[in-house]
CSV table of C-alpha atoms and ligand atoms in Angstrom, one decimal:
chain,number,residue,atom,x,y,z
A,7,MET,CA,-9.6,-14.7,-2.9
A,8,GLY,CA,-7.1,-11.9,-3.2
A,9,PHE,CA,-9.7,-9.7,-4.6
A,10,ARG,CA,-12.2,-10.3,-1.9
A,11,ARG,CA,-9.7,-9.6,0.8
A,12,TRP,CA,-8.9,-6.4,-0.8
A,13,SER,CA,-12.4,-5.3,-1.0
A,14,TYR,CA,-12.9,-5.9,2.7
A,15,LEU,CA,-10.0,-3.7,3.4
A,16,VAL,CA,-11.4,-0.9,1.2
A,17,PHE,CA,-14.7,-1.1,3.1
A,18,LEU,CA,-12.8,-1.0,6.3
A,19,SER,CA,-10.5,1.8,5.5
A,20,CYS,CA,-12.8,3.9,3.3
A,21,ALA,CA,-16.3,3.4,4.4
A,22,ALA,CA,-15.8,3.0,8.1
A,23,LEU,CA,-13.1,5.6,8.6
A,24,THR,CA,-13.1,8.5,6.2
A,25,ARG,CA,-16.7,9.2,6.0
A,26,SER,CA,-17.8,8.5,9.5
A,27,VAL,CA,-21.1,10.3,8.8
A,28,GLN,CA,-21.9,7.7,6.2
A,29,ILE,CA,-21.1,4.6,8.2
A,30,PRO,CA,-23.9,2.2,7.8
A,31,ILE,CA,-23.0,0.8,11.2
A,32,GLN,CA,-23.6,3.8,13.4
A,33,VAL,CA,-23.4,3.6,17.2
A,34,PRO,CA,-26.9,4.4,18.5
A,35,THR,CA,-27.4,8.0,19.6
A,36,PRO,CA,-27.2,8.2,23.4
A,37,PRO,CA,-30.1,9.5,25.4
A,38,PRO,CA,-30.3,13.2,25.9
A,39,ASN,CA,-29.3,13.1,29.6
A,40,PHE,CA,-26.1,11.3,28.6
A,41,LYS,CA,-23.1,13.0,30.4
A,42,SER,CA,-19.9,11.1,29.9
A,43,THR,CA,-17.5,10.8,32.8
A,44,MET,CA,-15.3,8.4,30.9
A,45,PRO,CA,-12.2,9.9,29.5
A,46,ASP,CA,-12.9,11.6,26.2
A,47,ILE,CA,-10.7,9.2,24.4
A,48,TRP,CA,-13.0,6.2,25.0
A,49,ASP,CA,-16.1,8.1,24.1
A,50,PHE,CA,-18.2,6.0,21.7
A,51,ASN,CA,-19.4,9.2,20.0
A,52,ALA,CA,-16.0,10.7,19.2
A,53,THR,CA,-15.5,10.0,15.5
A,54,PRO,CA,-12.1,10.4,13.8
A,55,SER,CA,-11.1,13.8,12.4
A,56,LEU,CA,-12.5,14.4,8.9
A,57,ASN,CA,-8.9,15.0,7.7
A,58,SER,CA,-7.4,12.0,9.4
A,59,THR,CA,-5.1,9.9,7.1
A,60,SER,CA,-4.4,7.1,9.5
A,61,HIS,CA,-6.5,4.6,7.5
A,62,PHE,CA,-4.6,5.6,4.3
A,63,ILE,CA,-1.3,5.1,6.0
A,64,PHE,CA,-2.4,1.8,7.5
A,65,ASP,CA,-3.6,0.6,4.1
A,66,THR,CA,-0.7,1.9,2.0
A,67,VAL,CA,1.9,0.5,4.4
A,68,GLY,CA,0.1,-2.8,4.6
A,69,SER,CA,-0.1,-2.9,0.8
A,70,LEU,CA,3.6,-2.2,-0.1
A,71,ALA,CA,5.0,-4.3,-2.9
A,72,GLN,CA,1.6,-5.9,-3.6
A,73,GLN,CA,0.3,-5.9,-7.1
A,74,TRP,CA,-3.5,-5.6,-6.7
A,75,THR,CA,-3.8,-2.8,-4.2
A,76,ASN,CA,-1.2,-0.7,-6.0
A,77,THR,CA,-3.1,-1.3,-9.3
A,78,ARG,CA,-6.4,-0.2,-7.7
A,79,TYR,CA,-4.9,2.8,-6.0
A,80,ARG,CA,-2.2,3.6,-8.5
A,81,ASN,CA,-1.2,7.1,-7.3
A,82,GLY,CA,1.6,6.1,-4.9
A,83,HIS,CA,2.1,8.0,-1.6
A,84,THR,CA,5.1,6.1,-0.2
A,85,VAL,CA,8.8,6.2,-0.8
A,86,VAL,CA,10.8,3.6,1.1
A,87,PRO,CA,14.3,2.2,0.8
A,88,GLY,CA,14.9,-1.5,0.4
A,89,THR,CA,17.6,-4.1,-0.4
A,90,VAL,CA,17.8,-6.9,-2.8
A,91,PRO,CA,19.6,-9.8,-1.2
A,92,VAL,CA,22.6,-11.7,-2.6
A,93,GLY,CA,21.7,-14.6,-4.9
A,94,THR,CA,18.5,-13.0,-6.2
A,95,LEU,CA,18.0,-13.4,-10.0
A,96,LEU,CA,16.9,-10.5,-12.1
A,97,TYR,CA,16.1,-10.4,-15.8
A,98,HIS,CA,16.4,-8.1,-18.8
A,99,GLY,CA,15.0,-8.7,-22.3
A,100,THR,CA,16.5,-6.8,-25.3
A,101,ASP,CA,17.4,-6.8,-29.0
A,102,GLN,CA,21.1,-6.2,-28.1
A,103,PRO,CA,23.7,-8.9,-27.8
A,104,GLU,CA,25.7,-6.7,-25.3
A,105,VAL,CA,25.1,-6.2,-21.6
A,106,PRO,CA,23.9,-2.6,-21.1
A,107,THR,CA,26.5,-0.1,-20.2
A,108,GLU,CA,24.1,2.6,-19.1
A,109,PRO,CA,21.1,2.5,-16.7
A,110,ASP,CA,18.4,0.1,-17.8
A,111,TRP,CA,15.3,-1.8,-16.7
A,112,ILE,CA,15.3,-5.2,-15.2
A,113,ALA,CA,12.3,-7.4,-14.1
A,114,THR,CA,11.9,-9.6,-11.1
A,115,ASP,CA,10.1,-12.2,-13.2
A,116,PRO,CA,11.5,-13.5,-16.6
A,117,ASP,CA,7.9,-13.7,-17.9
A,118,HIS,CA,7.9,-9.9,-17.7
A,119,SER,CA,11.4,-9.3,-19.2
A,120,TYR,CA,10.7,-11.7,-22.1
A,121,VAL,CA,8.1,-9.2,-23.4
A,122,PHE,CA,11.1,-7.0,-24.2
A,123,CYS,CA,13.1,-9.8,-25.8
A,124,ARG,CA,13.0,-8.5,-29.4
A,125,THR,CA,14.5,-9.0,-32.7
A,126,SER,CA,15.9,-6.0,-34.6
A,127,SER,CA,17.9,-5.3,-37.7
A,128,ALA,CA,20.7,-4.2,-35.3
A,129,SER,CA,21.1,-7.8,-34.3
A,130,GLY,CA,20.7,-9.1,-37.8
A,131,ASN,CA,17.1,-10.2,-37.2
A,132,SER,CA,18.5,-13.4,-35.7
A,133,GLY,CA,16.6,-14.0,-32.5
A,134,CYS,CA,16.2,-11.9,-29.4
A,135,TRP,CA,18.4,-11.5,-26.2
A,136,HIS,CA,17.5,-12.4,-22.7
A,137,LEU,CA,19.9,-11.5,-19.9
A,138,THR,CA,19.8,-13.2,-16.4
A,139,LEU,CA,21.7,-11.4,-13.6
A,140,VAL,CA,22.4,-12.5,-10.1
A,141,VAL,CA,22.9,-10.1,-7.2
A,142,THR,CA,26.4,-10.4,-5.6
A,143,ARG,CA,26.1,-8.0,-2.7
A,144,PRO,CA,22.9,-6.4,-1.2
A,145,LEU,CA,21.6,-3.9,-3.7
A,146,ARG,CA,20.3,-0.7,-2.3
A,147,VAL,CA,17.1,0.5,-4.0
A,148,LEU,CA,14.4,3.1,-3.4
A,149,TYR,CA,10.8,1.9,-3.9
A,150,PHE,CA,8.0,4.1,-5.2
A,151,ASP,CA,4.6,2.5,-4.4
A,152,GLY,CA,1.5,2.7,-6.6
A,153,SER,CA,1.6,1.9,-10.3
A,154,SER,CA,4.8,3.9,-10.5
A,155,ALA,CA,6.0,2.4,-13.8
A,156,ALA,CA,2.6,2.9,-15.6
A,157,LYS,CA,3.6,5.6,-18.1
A,158,MET,CA,0.5,7.6,-17.5
A,159,GLN,CA,-0.6,11.1,-16.4
A,160,GLY,CA,-2.9,11.6,-13.4
A,161,GLY,CA,-0.7,10.7,-10.5
A,162,PRO,CA,1.2,7.3,-10.7
A,163,MET,CA,4.5,9.0,-11.4
A,164,ASP,CA,4.1,12.0,-9.0
A,165,SER,CA,6.3,10.7,-6.2
A,166,GLN,CA,9.3,9.9,-8.5
A,167,ASP,CA,8.9,13.2,-10.4
A,168,ILE,CA,9.1,15.0,-7.1
A,169,THR,CA,12.0,13.0,-5.9
A,170,VAL,CA,14.1,13.6,-9.0
A,171,TRP,CA,12.9,16.9,-10.4
A,172,GLY,CA,11.2,18.6,-7.4
A,173,GLN,CA,7.9,18.8,-9.2
A,174,VAL,CA,5.4,16.8,-11.2
A,175,LYS,CA,6.4,16.8,-14.9
A,176,PRO,CA,3.5,15.5,-17.0
A,177,GLU,CA,5.4,16.5,-20.2
A,178,TRP,CA,8.1,13.9,-19.3
A,179,THR,CA,5.7,11.0,-18.6
A,180,TRP,CA,7.2,9.1,-21.5
A,181,ASN,CA,10.7,10.4,-21.2
A,182,GLU,CA,11.9,7.3,-19.5
A,183,ARG,CA,15.5,7.6,-20.6
A,184,LYS,CA,15.8,11.0,-19.0
A,185,ARG,CA,14.0,9.8,-15.9
A,186,ILE,CA,16.3,6.8,-15.3
A,187,ASN,CA,19.4,8.8,-16.1
A,188,ASP,CA,18.4,11.6,-13.7
A,189,LEU,CA,17.3,9.2,-11.0
A,190,CYS,CA,20.6,7.3,-11.1
A,191,GLU,CA,22.6,10.4,-11.2
A,192,TRP,CA,20.7,11.8,-8.2
A,193,GLY,CA,20.9,8.5,-6.3
A,194,ARG,CA,24.6,8.0,-6.8
A,195,LYS,CA,25.6,10.3,-3.9
A,196,PHE,CA,23.5,8.0,-1.5
A,197,GLY,CA,24.9,4.8,-2.9
A,198,LEU,CA,21.6,3.8,-4.5
A,199,ASP,CA,21.9,1.0,-7.0
A,200,GLY,CA,18.4,1.4,-8.4
A,201,PHE,CA,14.7,2.1,-8.1
A,202,MET,CA,11.9,-0.3,-7.7
A,203,ARG,CA,8.6,0.4,-9.5
A,204,MET,CA,5.5,-1.5,-10.6
A,205,GLU,CA,3.4,-1.9,-13.8
A,206,VAL,CA,2.0,-5.3,-14.8
A,207,ASP,CA,4.7,-6.7,-12.6
A,208,PHE,CA,7.6,-5.3,-10.5
A,209,GLU,CA,10.8,-3.9,-12.1
A,210,ILE,CA,14.0,-2.3,-11.0
A,211,MET,CA,15.7,0.6,-12.8
A,212,LEU,CA,19.2,-0.6,-12.4
A,213,CYS,CA,21.9,2.1,-12.5
A,214,ASP,CA,25.0,0.0,-13.2
A,215,PHE,CA,25.0,-3.5,-14.7
A,216,ALA,CA,28.7,-4.0,-13.7
A,217,ASN,CA,28.3,-3.2,-10.0
A,218,GLY,CA,26.7,-5.6,-7.5
A,219,VAL,CA,25.4,-8.0,-10.1
A,220,GLU,CA,27.0,-10.7,-12.3
A,221,VAL,CA,25.8,-12.2,-15.6
A,222,VAL,CA,24.4,-15.7,-15.1
A,223,SER,CA,23.5,-16.0,-18.8
A,224,HIS,CA,22.8,-13.9,-21.8
A,225,LEU,CA,20.9,-16.1,-24.2
A,226,ASN,CA,20.0,-15.7,-27.8
A,227,LEU,CA,16.4,-16.8,-27.8
A,228,ASP,CA,13.7,-17.7,-30.2
A,229,PRO,CA,11.3,-14.7,-30.1
A,230,GLY,CA,8.5,-16.7,-31.8
A,231,LYS,CA,6.9,-16.0,-35.1
A,232,ASP,CA,4.7,-12.8,-35.2
A,233,ALA,CA,6.6,-11.8,-32.0
A,234,HIS,CA,5.5,-8.2,-31.7
A,235,PRO,CA,2.6,-7.4,-33.9
A,236,GLY,CA,1.3,-3.9,-34.2
A,237,ASP,CA,-2.2,-3.0,-32.8
A,238,PRO,CA,-4.5,-5.8,-34.1
A,239,GLU,CA,-7.7,-5.0,-35.9
A,240,PRO,CA,-10.6,-5.4,-33.4
A,241,GLU,CA,-12.2,-8.2,-35.4
A,242,LEU,CA,-8.9,-10.1,-35.2
A,243,LEU,CA,-8.7,-9.7,-31.4
A,244,SER,CA,-10.5,-12.9,-30.4
A,245,SER,CA,-8.3,-15.1,-32.6
A,246,LEU,CA,-5.2,-13.2,-31.5
A,247,PHE,CA,-6.0,-13.8,-27.8
A,248,LEU,CA,-5.5,-17.5,-28.5
A,249,SER,CA,-2.3,-17.0,-30.4
A,250,PRO,CA,1.0,-18.0,-28.8
A,251,THR,CA,2.1,-14.3,-28.7
A,252,TYR,CA,-0.8,-13.3,-26.5
A,253,VAL,CA,-0.4,-16.3,-24.3
A,254,LEU,CA,3.2,-15.1,-23.7
A,255,GLN,CA,2.0,-11.5,-23.0
A,256,TYR,CA,-0.5,-12.9,-20.6
A,257,ARG,CA,2.3,-14.7,-18.8
A,258,SER,CA,3.7,-11.4,-17.7
A,259,ILE,CA,0.3,-10.3,-16.2
A,260,GLU,CA,0.0,-13.7,-14.6
A,261,ALA,CA,3.5,-13.3,-13.0
A,262,GLY,CA,2.4,-9.9,-11.6
A,263,ARG,CA,-0.6,-11.6,-10.1
A,264,TRP,CA,1.6,-13.9,-8.1
A,265,HIS,CA,2.3,-10.8,-6.0
A,266,ASN,CA,-1.2,-9.6,-5.8
A,267,THR,CA,-1.7,-9.9,-2.1
A,268,TYR,CA,0.4,-9.9,1.1
A,269,PRO,CA,3.3,-10.5,1.3
A,270,GLY,CA,3.5,-9.4,-2.4
A,271,GLU,CA,6.9,-9.2,-4.1
A,272,THR,CA,9.4,-10.3,-1.4
A,273,ARG,CA,12.6,-10.2,-3.5
A,274,VAL,CA,13.1,-6.6,-2.3
A,275,LYS,CA,13.3,-6.3,1.5
A,276,LEU,CA,11.7,-2.9,2.4
A,277,ASP,CA,12.9,-1.1,5.5
A,278,LEU,CA,9.7,0.4,6.9
A,279,SER,CA,11.7,2.1,9.7
A,280,ARG,CA,12.8,4.6,7.0
A,281,LEU,CA,9.6,5.1,5.1
A,282,ILE,CA,8.2,8.4,4.0
A,283,SER,CA,4.4,8.7,3.5
A,284,PHE,CA,2.9,11.7,1.7
A,285,TYR,CA,-0.2,10.9,3.9
A,286,ASP,CA,1.9,12.2,6.8
A,287,THR,CA,0.0,15.4,7.6
A,288,ASN,CA,2.6,16.7,10.0
A,289,LEU,CA,5.3,16.6,7.2
A,290,PHE,CA,3.0,17.6,4.3
A,291,PRO,CA,0.2,19.8,5.5
A,292,SER,CA,-0.2,21.4,2.0
A,293,LEU,CA,-1.6,18.1,0.8
A,294,VAL,CA,-4.4,18.1,3.4
A,295,PHE,CA,-6.1,20.9,1.5
A,296,ALA,CA,-5.4,19.3,-1.9
A,297,ARG,CA,-7.1,16.1,-0.8
A,298,PHE,CA,-10.1,17.6,0.9
A,299,GLY,CA,-13.3,16.2,-0.5
A,300,GLN,CA,-11.4,14.0,-3.1
A,301,GLU,CA,-12.0,10.4,-3.6
A,302,ARG,CA,-8.9,8.4,-2.6
A,303,TRP,CA,-8.5,7.4,-6.2
A,304,LYS,CA,-7.8,11.0,-7.1
A,305,HIS,CA,-5.2,11.8,-4.3
A,306,ARG,CA,-2.2,13.4,-5.9
A,307,LEU,CA,1.0,15.1,-4.9
A,308,GLN,CA,1.2,17.9,-7.4
A,309,GLU,CA,-0.1,20.5,-4.9
A,310,LEU,CA,2.8,19.9,-2.6
A,311,ASN,CA,4.0,23.4,-1.8
A,312,THR,CA,7.6,24.7,-1.6
A,313,VAL,CA,7.8,24.4,2.2
A,314,ASP,CA,6.6,20.8,2.1
A,315,LEU,CA,8.9,20.0,-0.8
A,316,LYS,CA,11.9,21.2,1.2
A,317,THR,CA,10.6,19.0,4.1
A,318,PHE,CA,10.4,16.0,1.8
A,319,GLN,CA,13.9,16.6,0.4
A,320,ALA,CA,15.4,17.0,3.9
A,321,ARG,CA,13.6,13.8,5.1
A,322,LEU,CA,14.7,11.9,2.1
A,323,LEU,CA,18.3,12.9,2.7
A,324,GLU,CA,17.9,11.8,6.4
A,325,ILE,CA,16.6,8.3,5.6
A,326,LEU,CA,19.1,7.7,2.8
A,327,LYS,CA,22.0,8.5,5.1
A,328,GLN,CA,20.7,6.3,8.0
A,329,SER,CA,22.0,2.8,8.2
A,330,ASP,CA,19.7,-0.1,7.1
A,331,HIS,CA,17.3,-1.7,9.6
A,332,ALA,CA,18.2,0.5,12.6
A,333,GLY,CA,14.7,0.8,14.0
A,334,SER,CA,12.9,-0.8,16.9
A,335,GLY,CA,12.7,-4.3,15.4
A,336,VAL,CA,8.9,-4.4,15.4
A,337,ASP,CA,7.6,-6.2,12.3
A,338,TRP,CA,5.1,-3.6,11.2
A,339,SER,CA,3.8,-5.4,8.0
A,340,THR,CA,2.9,-8.4,10.1
A,341,LEU,CA,1.3,-6.4,12.8
A,342,ILE,CA,-0.9,-4.5,10.2
A,343,HIS,CA,-1.9,-7.9,8.7
A,344,VAL,CA,-2.8,-9.3,12.1
A,345,VAL,CA,-5.3,-6.5,12.4
A,346,VAL,CA,-6.5,-6.9,8.8
A,347,ASN,CA,-7.0,-10.7,9.2
A,348,ARG,CA,-8.8,-10.2,12.5
A,349,TYR,CA,-11.3,-7.8,11.3
A,350,ALA,CA,-11.6,-7.3,7.5
A,351,GLU,CA,-13.7,-10.3,6.6
A,352,ARG,CA,-15.8,-10.1,9.7
A,353,LEU,CA,-16.6,-6.4,9.1
A,354,GLU,CA,-17.7,-7.3,5.6
A,355,ILE,CA,-20.1,-9.9,6.9
A,356,LEU,CA,-21.3,-7.5,9.5
A,357,HIS,CA,-22.1,-5.0,6.8
A,358,HIS,CA,-24.1,-7.7,5.0
A,359,LEU,CA,-25.9,-8.8,8.2
A,360,LEU,CA,-26.9,-5.3,9.0
A,361,ASN,CA,-28.3,-4.7,5.6
A,362,THR,CA,-30.6,-7.7,6.0
A,363,THR,CA,-31.7,-7.0,9.5
A,364,SER,CA,-35.5,-6.7,9.5
A,365,THR,CA,-36.7,-9.3,12.0
A,366,ALA,CA,-35.8,-9.9,15.7
A,367,GLN,CA,-34.1,-13.1,14.6
A,368,HIS,CA,-31.9,-11.2,12.1
A,369,ALA,CA,-31.1,-8.7,14.9
A,370,LYS,CA,-30.0,-11.6,17.2
A,371,ARG,CA,-27.8,-13.0,14.6
A,372,ALA,CA,-26.1,-9.6,14.1
A,373,GLN,CA,-25.7,-9.2,17.8
A,374,GLY,CA,-24.1,-12.7,18.1
A,375,HIS,CA,-21.7,-11.8,15.3
A,376,LEU,CA,-20.7,-8.5,17.0
A,377,ARG,CA,-20.2,-10.2,20.3
A,378,SER,CA,-18.0,-12.9,18.7
A,379,MET,CA,-15.8,-10.2,17.1
A,380,VAL,CA,-14.8,-8.7,20.5
A,381,VAL,CA,-15.4,-11.5,22.9
A,382,GLN,CA,-11.8,-11.6,24.0
A,383,HIS,CA,-12.2,-8.1,25.5
A,384,ILE,CA,-15.6,-8.6,27.3
A,385,LEU,CA,-14.7,-8.7,30.9
A,386,TYR,CA,-16.8,-10.7,33.4
A,387,THR,CA,-17.9,-7.4,34.9
A,388,SER,CA,-18.7,-5.7,31.6
A,389,MET,CA,-22.5,-5.5,31.9
A,390,PRO,CA,-25.0,-2.7,32.3
A,391,SER,CA,-26.8,-2.3,35.6
A,392,SER,CA,-30.6,-2.5,35.4
A,393,GLU,CA,-31.0,1.3,35.3
A,394,SER,CA,-28.1,1.9,32.9
A,395,THR,CA,-28.8,4.5,30.3
A,396,ASN,CA,-25.3,5.0,28.9
A,397,TYR,CA,-22.5,2.8,27.7
A,398,SER,CA,-19.8,3.8,30.2
A,399,TRP,CA,-19.8,0.2,31.4
A,400,ALA,CA,-18.6,-0.9,28.0
A,401,ALA,CA,-15.7,1.6,27.9
A,402,PRO,CA,-13.1,-0.9,29.3
A,403,VAL,CA,-14.1,-3.3,26.5
A,404,TYR,CA,-13.6,-0.6,23.9
A,405,GLU,CA,-10.2,0.4,25.4
A,406,ASP,CA,-8.9,-3.2,25.6
A,407,CYS,CA,-10.1,-4.0,22.1
A,408,ALA,CA,-8.5,-0.8,20.7
A,409,THR,CA,-5.2,-1.0,22.4
A,410,THR,CA,-4.5,-4.7,22.6
A,411,HIS,CA,-2.2,-4.9,19.6
A,412,THR,CA,-0.1,-1.8,20.3
A,413,ARG,CA,-0.2,-1.2,24.1
A,414,TYR,CA,3.2,-2.7,24.8
A,415,ILE,CA,4.9,-1.2,21.7
A,416,SER,CA,3.6,2.3,22.5
A,417,SER,CA,4.5,2.2,26.2
A,418,ALA,CA,7.8,0.3,26.5
A,419,PRO,CA,10.6,2.8,27.0
A,420,SER,CA,13.2,0.5,25.5
A,421,LEU,CA,11.2,0.5,22.3
A,422,SER,CA,10.4,4.2,22.3
A,423,VAL,CA,14.0,5.2,22.3
A,424,ARG,CA,14.8,3.1,19.2
A,425,MET,CA,11.6,3.9,17.3
A,426,SER,CA,12.2,6.0,14.2
A,427,LYS,CA,9.8,8.8,13.0
A,428,SER,CA,8.5,6.5,10.3
A,429,GLU,CA,7.7,3.8,12.8
A,430,SER,CA,5.9,6.2,15.0
A,431,LEU,CA,3.8,7.2,12.0
A,432,ILE,CA,2.9,3.6,11.3
A,433,LEU,CA,2.2,2.9,15.0
A,434,HIS,CA,-0.1,5.8,15.2
A,435,SER,CA,-2.0,4.6,12.1
A,436,ILE,CA,-2.5,1.1,13.6
A,437,GLN,CA,-3.7,2.7,16.9
A,438,GLU,CA,-6.2,4.9,15.1
A,439,VAL,CA,-7.5,2.2,12.8
A,440,SER,CA,-7.9,-0.3,15.7
A,441,LYS,CA,-9.6,2.4,17.7
A,442,GLU,CA,-12.2,3.2,15.1
A,443,ILE,CA,-13.0,-0.5,14.4
A,444,CYS,CA,-13.4,-1.1,18.2
A,445,ARG,CA,-15.5,2.1,18.6
A,446,VAL,CA,-18.0,1.0,16.1
A,447,VAL,CA,-18.1,-2.8,16.9
A,448,VAL,CA,-18.0,-2.5,20.7
A,449,GLY,CA,-20.4,0.5,20.5
A,450,MET,CA,-22.9,-1.5,18.5
A,451,TRP,CA,-22.5,-4.6,20.7
A,452,ALA,CA,-23.1,-2.5,23.8
A,453,GLY,CA,-26.2,-1.0,22.2
A,454,GLY,CA,-27.5,-4.5,21.6
A,455,VAL,CA,-26.8,-5.5,25.2
A,456,GLU,CA,-28.8,-2.6,26.6
A,457,LEU,CA,-31.8,-3.2,24.4
B,14,NAG,C1,-10.0,19.6,6.9
B,14,NAG,O1,-9.2,20.2,5.9
B,14,NAG,C2,-9.9,21.3,5.3
B,14,NAG,C3,-9.0,21.7,4.1
B,14,NAG,O2,-7.7,22.0,4.6
B,14,NAG,C4,-10.2,22.4,6.3
B,14,NAG,O3,-10.9,23.4,5.6
B,14,NAG,C5,-11.0,21.8,7.4
B,14,NAG,O4,-11.2,22.8,8.4
B,14,NAG,C6,-10.4,20.6,8.0
B,14,NAG,N1,-11.3,20.0,9.0
B,14,NAG,C7,-10.9,19.5,10.1
B,14,NAG,C8,-12.0,18.9,11.0
B,14,NAG,O5,-9.7,19.5,10.5
B,15,NAG,C1,-28.6,-3.9,0.8
B,15,NAG,O1,-29.7,-4.5,0.5
B,15,NAG,C2,-30.4,-4.0,-0.7
B,15,NAG,C3,-31.7,-4.7,-0.8
B,15,NAG,O2,-31.6,-6.1,-0.6
B,15,NAG,C4,-29.5,-4.2,-1.9
B,15,NAG,O3,-30.0,-3.7,-3.0
B,15,NAG,C5,-28.2,-3.5,-1.6
B,15,NAG,O4,-27.2,-3.7,-2.6
B,15,NAG,C6,-27.5,-3.9,-0.3
B,15,NAG,N1,-26.4,-3.1,0.0
B,15,NAG,C7,-25.2,-3.6,0.4
B,15,NAG,C8,-24.2,-2.6,0.7
B,15,NAG,O5,-25.0,-4.8,0.6
B,16,NAG,C1,-23.8,5.8,33.4
B,16,NAG,O1,-24.6,4.8,34.0
B,16,NAG,C2,-24.0,4.4,35.3
B,16,NAG,C3,-24.9,3.2,35.8
B,16,NAG,O2,-26.2,3.5,35.7
B,16,NAG,C4,-24.0,5.5,36.3
B,16,NAG,O3,-23.4,5.1,37.5
B,16,NAG,C5,-23.1,6.6,35.7
B,16,NAG,O4,-23.2,7.8,36.5
B,16,NAG,C6,-23.7,7.0,34.3
B,16,NAG,N1,-22.8,8.0,33.7
B,16,NAG,C7,-23.3,9.1,33.1
B,16,NAG,C8,-22.3,10.0,32.5
B,16,NAG,O5,-24.5,9.3,33.1
């Protein structure tokens, strides 16, 4: 289920929006004598700019703290502050009987931290240690999206490298001790307690185990027999997969899967009104060139130039100094998912219907599907006259469809004054994605009506 939803979204955001020339669902070409009097904005032939990133912003913001989308697109582009509420339990597995006195890693799920519950000669080979902490005041964290805890080159760690070192440092990919120490040192002046990242599941790099958290328990556990075998021989793999050790390792992946789809990992409350997206082309124009012609999978931040780096650092300073949750109050995640729910699956079915259209009956079915997708916007007067040769009669349908979810938010002065820059960015992405969906769907429907 989760997987299917995701694939719809990819179709929606990648196929329909970036490569408009390749859309399989093109609006029919208007007749040669077509002269539009409708405002340019509701012109069915006006495709989004080739370098538009609205669909990427829409999808990344809608995917924050979700396991699957951030596994599929592992090079994170978003940095956003969040808080961990009082009473939240957090876990740390170790071979040490003492509570860490320096920054260390904690998991949101014990299935994940247990993987690190290890026996060592330091503890006399007598079991492993598993620490449970509880949050005693809201913890302030900074979240890096993507697979930001996957120790790998190629992009997943770009955003945290740039945050802490001002540049991408592939040679420090595995230097996790330096990374956590430097991040905590840097974050201290903003009162940051930690950093949230994701690998098989979510984790927090916690800066101080004696501040904002209390020990619930620190248990000396049974690590199991062959607790941490080396790399098994390939021929042994099938039997090992059935061994208790591998069942336990699988438990951590399974726990990550609980957060696969919206709303994802909810134990950290993200403040979208203070989000920074590297897909923001106004803030980071140097990345437009770097991304040009690249698959989304390959988008990286290493080409960020000095000017844009300065912009990022200034903006980061700004959002970290702002007070929590000071924006307009609009629930952006929910709004994005309202649009996703409304269209994602239906667009996928449309794609399928169009690929099988070969008879008049097939065409009727596709037209019925199109109409049902936008029927709430088809006015009683929305019909072509007998001599109609253009789609101007359908422009009001297009406009209503495209603006219905955002019209109030974008025009209410009381909201505009409170809306942060980050919120304006998100709003714009929802407007652009809605517009492109409605351009294509209403445009095709209108073409079918005129036939
Ligand atoms: C898109 O970006 C590329 C690379 O910066 C640039 O050459 C091209 O002119 C841009 N195209 C549009 C339509 O903005
Ligand atoms: C379209 O139909 C063809 C032939 O039935 C099939 O091979 C192809 O995979 C389909 N494409 C999509 C995108 O569904
Ligand atoms: C579109 O068609 C309508 C109705 O036939 C007509 O009144 C209008 O002038 C046409 N617009 C253009 C730009 O041709």
